Amino acid sequence: MSAIAEATGPARRRAAPTSGGRLWVSILALAVTGLLFGQSYVLLPLLSLAQRLDLHGLLMGGALPWLVGLLRLPQIVFFGSLAGYLLASLVTVALLLAALVWGRPGPAGRVVLALGLLAVAAFPWLSRYRPALGPASGYRMQLATAPGLLEGVIKQTQVAREIRPCRYSLLGWSQEGVLYYQGTCAGKEPQVWAYDPVVAQGRAIAIAPAALVQQPPVVSPLEQVRASVYPRALEPSVRRLALHGSALTSPDGRWLALVAGHLYGPEDVLVLEHR
């Protein structure tokens, strides 16, 4: 019996789950994941629920705004640039994989670490960029200045950091229904863009055509957009502040172009169509 015990003892020790000496790897991996990514899966839904219930007294009073700002600080620091976001993601994934392989967690630990990997992978979709204004009921909206999937994380972080990297101005519409606008970004020369709302595609061009239509809208653009803000009583004021410059209607009257921006945050060129 002693011989059997001696033979099976090492095998049992090798198959044993994570020892206390390696538990710190899993704790570190989960802590980093929670600080950088996990709070968006918990904090944002709770804030959204509180907003929908119109609990503006809870949202705007007491220590909650300070707590929200503190919890979002890691994202604001690390996700301010694409390089920072990618580095933070790679470090987090490396820690989670190290905890899975080297830490040898038990079944429950493996599930939690796998969920952490899923949270990092799904984060760009969860934190996709949302412009300052959306379409009113009965309208469809296109975002001419829509960022890519990963760039959207950075642009959404710029809202929290109150950074406006680019400013836009509408130049006019062509007779064919193509919108021309100019973007001026920090540290770069102004760039002219042509956006075709029919195919929802834009491209950079050297110079805009000479003859462009600058036709003001018949219906106020403020009636065609809405701001997602709580309490709802502040929505009209926020909507007016978010609308920048003059709106222009396409020659056939089908499309309306306007520039909207977050308060001290990013600007966007929006194109609206009545359903």
Short mmCIF file of C-alpha atoms in Angstrom, two decimals:
data_model
loop_
_atom_site.label_atom_id
_atom_site.label_comp_id
_atom_site.label_asym_id
_atom_site.label_seq_id
_atom_site.Cartn_x
_atom_site.Cartn_y
_atom_site.Cartn_z
CA MET A 1 0.00 0.00 0.00
CA SER A 2 2.83 2.37 0.79
CA ALA A 3 4.36 1.75 -2.64
CA ILE A 4 1.07 2.59 -4.34
CA ALA A 5 0.75 5.75 -2.25
CA GLU A 6 4.29 6.80 -3.16
CA ALA A 7 3.60 6.18 -6.86
CA THR A 8 0.29 8.03 -6.95
CA GLY A 9 1.29 10.87 -4.63
CA PRO A 10 3.33 12.91 -7.16
CA ALA A 11 0.63 12.44 -9.82
CA ARG A 12 -1.99 13.76 -7.44
CA ARG A 13 0.19 16.72 -6.60
CA ARG A 14 0.73 17.47 -10.29
CA ALA A 15 -3.01 17.35 -10.99
CA ALA A 16 -3.89 19.51 -8.02
CA PRO A 17 -5.42 22.91 -8.75
CA THR A 18 -3.65 26.19 -8.21
CA SER A 19 -1.64 26.35 -5.05
CA GLY A 20 -1.62 29.40 -2.84
CA GLY A 21 1.75 30.41 -4.28
CA ARG A 22 0.27 30.82 -7.77
CA LEU A 23 -3.09 32.23 -6.80
CA TRP A 24 -1.68 35.74 -7.05
CA VAL A 25 -1.43 35.37 -10.84
CA SER A 26 -5.18 34.91 -11.17
CA ILE A 27 -5.88 37.68 -8.67
CA LEU A 28 -3.61 40.09 -10.56
CA ALA A 29 -5.11 39.16 -13.93
CA LEU A 30 -8.67 39.64 -12.72
CA ALA A 31 -7.83 42.88 -10.94
CA VAL A 32 -6.30 44.39 -14.08
CA THR A 33 -9.23 43.16 -16.18
CA GLY A 34 -11.71 44.66 -13.74
CA LEU A 35 -9.96 48.02 -13.56
CA LEU A 36 -9.55 48.44 -17.31
CA PHE A 37 -12.54 46.64 -18.78
CA GLY A 38 -14.85 45.11 -16.18
CA GLN A 39 -16.28 48.35 -14.81
CA SER A 40 -17.88 49.10 -18.20
CA TYR A 41 -19.90 45.89 -17.91
CA VAL A 42 -21.15 46.83 -14.44
CA LEU A 43 -21.02 50.61 -14.06
CA LEU A 44 -22.47 51.64 -17.43
CA PRO A 45 -25.58 49.39 -17.21
CA LEU A 46 -26.26 50.66 -13.69
CA LEU A 47 -25.92 54.28 -14.78
CA SER A 48 -28.14 53.63 -17.79
CA LEU A 49 -30.79 52.07 -15.55
CA ALA A 50 -30.63 55.00 -13.14
CA GLN A 51 -30.96 57.43 -16.04
CA ARG A 52 -33.95 55.61 -17.50
CA LEU A 53 -35.60 55.68 -14.09
CA ASP A 54 -34.87 59.43 -14.07
CA LEU A 55 -33.00 59.23 -10.77
CA HIS A 56 -31.20 62.50 -11.48
CA GLY A 57 -30.99 63.35 -7.78
CA LEU A 58 -28.93 60.21 -7.21
CA LEU A 59 -26.84 60.76 -10.31
CA MET A 60 -25.99 64.40 -9.74
CA GLY A 61 -25.80 64.56 -5.96
CA GLY A 62 -23.63 63.06 -3.26
CA ALA A 63 -20.47 61.11 -3.92
CA LEU A 64 -21.70 59.17 -6.99
CA PRO A 65 -20.16 61.49 -9.65
CA TRP A 66 -16.81 61.30 -7.87
CA LEU A 67 -17.05 57.51 -7.65
CA VAL A 68 -17.91 57.22 -11.33
CA GLY A 69 -14.99 59.44 -12.27
CA LEU A 70 -12.62 57.44 -10.10
CA LEU A 71 -13.75 54.12 -11.59
CA ARG A 72 -13.36 55.46 -15.13
CA LEU A 73 -9.92 56.92 -14.48
CA PRO A 74 -7.95 53.84 -15.71
CA GLN A 75 -9.81 53.89 -19.02
CA ILE A 76 -9.39 57.64 -19.39
CA VAL A 77 -5.64 57.32 -18.81
CA PHE A 78 -4.89 54.24 -20.94
CA PHE A 79 -7.52 54.48 -23.70
CA GLY A 80 -6.71 58.01 -24.76
CA SER A 81 -4.75 56.75 -27.78
CA LEU A 82 -4.92 53.69 -29.99
CA ALA A 83 -1.41 52.62 -28.92
CA GLY A 84 -2.37 52.86 -25.25
CA TYR A 85 -5.58 50.90 -25.76
CA LEU A 86 -3.83 48.14 -27.71
CA LEU A 87 -1.03 47.90 -25.14
CA ALA A 88 -3.50 47.69 -22.25
CA SER A 89 -5.47 45.01 -24.09
CA LEU A 90 -2.38 42.92 -24.87
CA VAL A 91 -1.11 43.13 -21.28
CA THR A 92 -4.52 42.12 -19.93
CA VAL A 93 -4.84 39.18 -22.33
CA ALA A 94 -1.29 38.06 -21.49
CA LEU A 95 -2.06 38.11 -17.76
CA LEU A 96 -5.30 36.16 -18.24
CA LEU A 97 -3.57 33.53 -20.39
CA ALA A 98 -0.73 33.25 -17.87
CA ALA A 99 -3.27 32.70 -15.11
CA LEU A 100 -5.00 30.02 -17.16
CA VAL A 101 -1.83 28.15 -18.14
CA TRP A 102 0.70 28.78 -15.41
CA GLY A 103 -1.66 29.47 -12.52
CA ARG A 104 -3.52 26.16 -13.02
CA PRO A 105 -6.88 27.36 -11.63
CA GLY A 106 -9.76 25.11 -10.75
CA PRO A 107 -12.89 24.76 -12.93
CA ALA A 108 -14.56 27.86 -11.48
CA GLY A 109 -11.37 29.88 -11.88
CA ARG A 110 -11.03 28.84 -15.52
CA VAL A 111 -14.59 29.98 -16.22
CA VAL A 112 -13.97 33.38 -14.62
CA LEU A 113 -10.69 33.88 -16.49
CA ALA A 114 -12.33 32.85 -19.77
CA LEU A 115 -15.06 35.42 -19.14
CA GLY A 116 -12.31 37.99 -18.63
CA LEU A 117 -10.89 37.16 -22.08
CA LEU A 118 -14.37 37.47 -23.56
CA ALA A 119 -14.83 40.85 -21.88
CA VAL A 120 -11.61 42.18 -23.46
CA ALA A 121 -12.57 40.84 -26.90
CA ALA A 122 -16.11 42.27 -26.77
CA PHE A 123 -15.09 45.65 -25.36
CA PRO A 124 -14.89 47.54 -28.71
CA TRP A 125 -18.54 46.67 -29.40
CA LEU A 126 -19.62 47.61 -25.88
CA SER A 127 -17.75 50.94 -25.99
CA ARG A 128 -18.52 51.86 -29.59
CA TYR A 129 -18.67 55.58 -30.21
CA ARG A 130 -21.99 57.41 -29.82
CA PRO A 131 -22.37 60.92 -31.31
CA ALA A 132 -23.81 63.78 -29.32
CA LEU A 133 -27.10 63.75 -31.23
CA GLY A 134 -29.32 61.01 -32.57
CA PRO A 135 -32.26 61.01 -34.97
CA ALA A 136 -35.69 62.12 -33.86
CA SER A 137 -38.63 59.79 -34.35
CA GLY A 138 -39.32 59.33 -38.05
CA TYR A 139 -35.73 59.99 -39.18
CA ARG A 140 -32.73 57.86 -40.08
CA MET A 141 -29.20 59.06 -39.40
CA GLN A 142 -25.81 58.35 -40.94
CA LEU A 143 -22.54 59.24 -39.26
CA ALA A 144 -20.30 60.59 -42.02
CA THR A 145 -17.35 60.83 -39.63
CA ALA A 146 -17.86 57.36 -38.13
CA PRO A 147 -14.61 55.96 -36.67
CA GLY A 148 -13.44 52.38 -37.10
CA LEU A 149 -14.18 49.74 -34.48
CA LEU A 150 -11.02 50.28 -32.42
CA GLU A 151 -10.86 54.01 -33.14
CA GLY A 152 -14.38 54.24 -31.74
CA VAL A 153 -13.07 53.26 -28.30
CA ILE A 154 -10.60 56.13 -28.45
CA LYS A 155 -13.20 58.62 -29.66
CA GLN A 156 -15.63 57.56 -26.92
CA THR A 157 -12.83 58.07 -24.37
CA GLN A 158 -12.29 61.57 -25.81
CA VAL A 159 -15.86 62.38 -24.74
CA ALA A 160 -14.93 61.67 -21.11
CA ARG A 161 -11.60 63.48 -21.47
CA GLU A 162 -13.34 66.49 -23.12
CA ILE A 163 -10.99 66.42 -26.11
CA ARG A 164 -12.04 67.75 -29.53
CA PRO A 165 -9.37 66.47 -31.92
CA CYS A 166 -11.13 67.61 -35.12
CA ARG A 167 -13.48 70.40 -36.13
CA TYR A 168 -15.79 70.17 -39.14
CA SER A 169 -17.46 72.69 -41.42
CA LEU A 170 -20.00 71.99 -44.16
CA LEU A 171 -19.04 73.21 -47.63
CA GLY A 172 -22.21 72.27 -49.49
CA TRP A 173 -23.92 69.68 -51.67
CA SER A 174 -23.33 68.84 -55.30
CA GLN A 175 -26.27 68.53 -57.69
CA GLU A 176 -25.71 64.75 -57.59
CA GLY A 177 -26.42 64.66 -53.84
CA VAL A 178 -22.83 64.33 -52.58
CA LEU A 179 -21.97 66.21 -49.39
CA TYR A 180 -18.66 68.06 -49.15
CA TYR A 181 -17.21 69.07 -45.81
CA GLN A 182 -13.84 70.06 -44.37
CA GLY A 183 -12.16 68.57 -41.34
CA THR A 184 -9.42 70.34 -39.41
CA CYS A 185 -7.60 68.06 -36.97
CA ALA A 186 -4.89 69.00 -34.49
CA GLY A 187 -1.43 68.95 -36.03
CA LYS A 188 -2.71 68.27 -39.57
CA GLU A 189 -3.58 70.27 -42.64
CA PRO A 190 -7.31 70.80 -43.33
CA GLN A 191 -8.79 67.95 -45.36
CA VAL A 192 -11.79 68.05 -47.69
CA TRP A 193 -14.13 65.05 -47.73
CA ALA A 194 -16.86 63.90 -50.10
CA TYR A 195 -19.65 61.81 -48.59
CA ASP A 196 -22.32 60.02 -50.61
CA PRO A 197 -25.26 59.15 -48.33
CA VAL A 198 -26.82 56.81 -50.91
CA VAL A 199 -23.98 54.32 -50.50
CA ALA A 200 -22.96 55.64 -47.04
CA GLN A 201 -19.34 56.08 -48.06
CA GLY A 202 -16.90 58.97 -47.84
CA ARG A 203 -13.48 59.69 -49.27
CA ALA A 204 -10.82 62.34 -48.91
CA ILE A 205 -10.31 64.61 -51.92
CA ALA A 206 -7.84 67.33 -52.82
CA ILE A 207 -10.31 70.17 -53.33
CA ALA A 208 -14.08 70.64 -53.33
CA PRO A 209 -15.96 71.50 -56.54
CA ALA A 210 -16.46 75.18 -57.23
CA ALA A 211 -20.26 75.15 -57.53
CA LEU A 212 -21.89 73.72 -54.40
CA VAL A 213 -25.44 74.18 -53.12
CA GLN A 214 -25.76 75.72 -49.65
CA GLN A 215 -29.48 75.41 -49.10
CA PRO A 216 -30.83 75.92 -45.55
CA PRO A 217 -33.41 73.43 -44.28
CA VAL A 218 -37.13 74.18 -44.35
CA VAL A 219 -37.68 72.40 -41.02
CA SER A 220 -35.44 73.39 -38.11
CA PRO A 221 -32.69 70.81 -37.58
CA LEU A 222 -33.44 70.95 -33.86
CA GLU A 223 -36.74 69.20 -34.64
CA GLN A 224 -34.98 66.38 -36.47
CA VAL A 225 -32.47 65.36 -33.79
CA ARG A 226 -32.54 64.36 -30.14
CA ALA A 227 -29.96 64.26 -27.35
CA SER A 228 -29.71 61.23 -25.08
CA VAL A 229 -29.45 62.97 -21.74
CA TYR A 230 -31.05 62.69 -18.32
CA PRO A 231 -32.97 64.23 -16.70
CA ARG A 232 -35.10 64.62 -19.81
CA ALA A 233 -35.98 68.21 -18.87
CA LEU A 234 -32.44 69.19 -19.92
CA GLU A 235 -32.72 67.58 -23.36
CA PRO A 236 -33.81 70.69 -25.34
CA SER A 237 -30.95 72.77 -23.90
CA VAL A 238 -28.35 70.05 -24.55
CA ARG A 239 -29.69 69.58 -28.07
CA ARG A 240 -29.17 73.28 -28.86
CA LEU A 241 -25.66 73.25 -27.41
CA ALA A 242 -24.74 70.12 -29.37
CA LEU A 243 -25.73 71.59 -32.73
CA HIS A 244 -22.76 73.45 -34.24
CA GLY A 245 -23.06 75.82 -37.16
CA SER A 246 -25.67 75.81 -39.93
CA ALA A 247 -27.39 72.76 -41.39
CA LEU A 248 -27.61 72.24 -45.17
CA THR A 249 -30.23 70.40 -47.21
CA SER A 250 -29.38 68.45 -50.36
CA PRO A 251 -30.72 69.89 -53.66
CA ASP A 252 -33.47 67.26 -53.88
CA GLY A 253 -34.48 67.85 -50.25
CA ARG A 254 -33.89 64.22 -49.30
CA TRP A 255 -30.92 64.69 -46.99
CA LEU A 256 -30.02 67.09 -44.20
CA ALA A 257 -26.39 67.55 -43.12
CA LEU A 258 -25.33 69.12 -39.85
CA VAL A 259 -22.40 69.26 -37.45
CA ALA A 260 -22.92 68.11 -33.86
CA GLY A 261 -20.49 67.88 -30.98
CA HIS A 262 -20.26 66.76 -27.38
CA LEU A 263 -19.75 69.53 -24.86
CA TYR A 264 -15.97 70.15 -25.11
CA GLY A 265 -15.78 66.73 -26.84
CA PRO A 266 -15.57 65.33 -30.39
CA GLU A 267 -17.52 66.75 -33.31
CA ASP A 268 -19.25 64.80 -36.06
CA VAL A 269 -20.92 65.33 -39.40
CA LEU A 270 -24.42 63.83 -39.38
CA VAL A 271 -26.67 63.17 -42.35
CA LEU A 272 -30.41 62.74 -41.73
CA GLU A 273 -33.18 61.36 -43.93
CA HIS A 274 -36.91 61.36 -43.30
CA ARG A 275 -38.27 57.81 -43.29
#
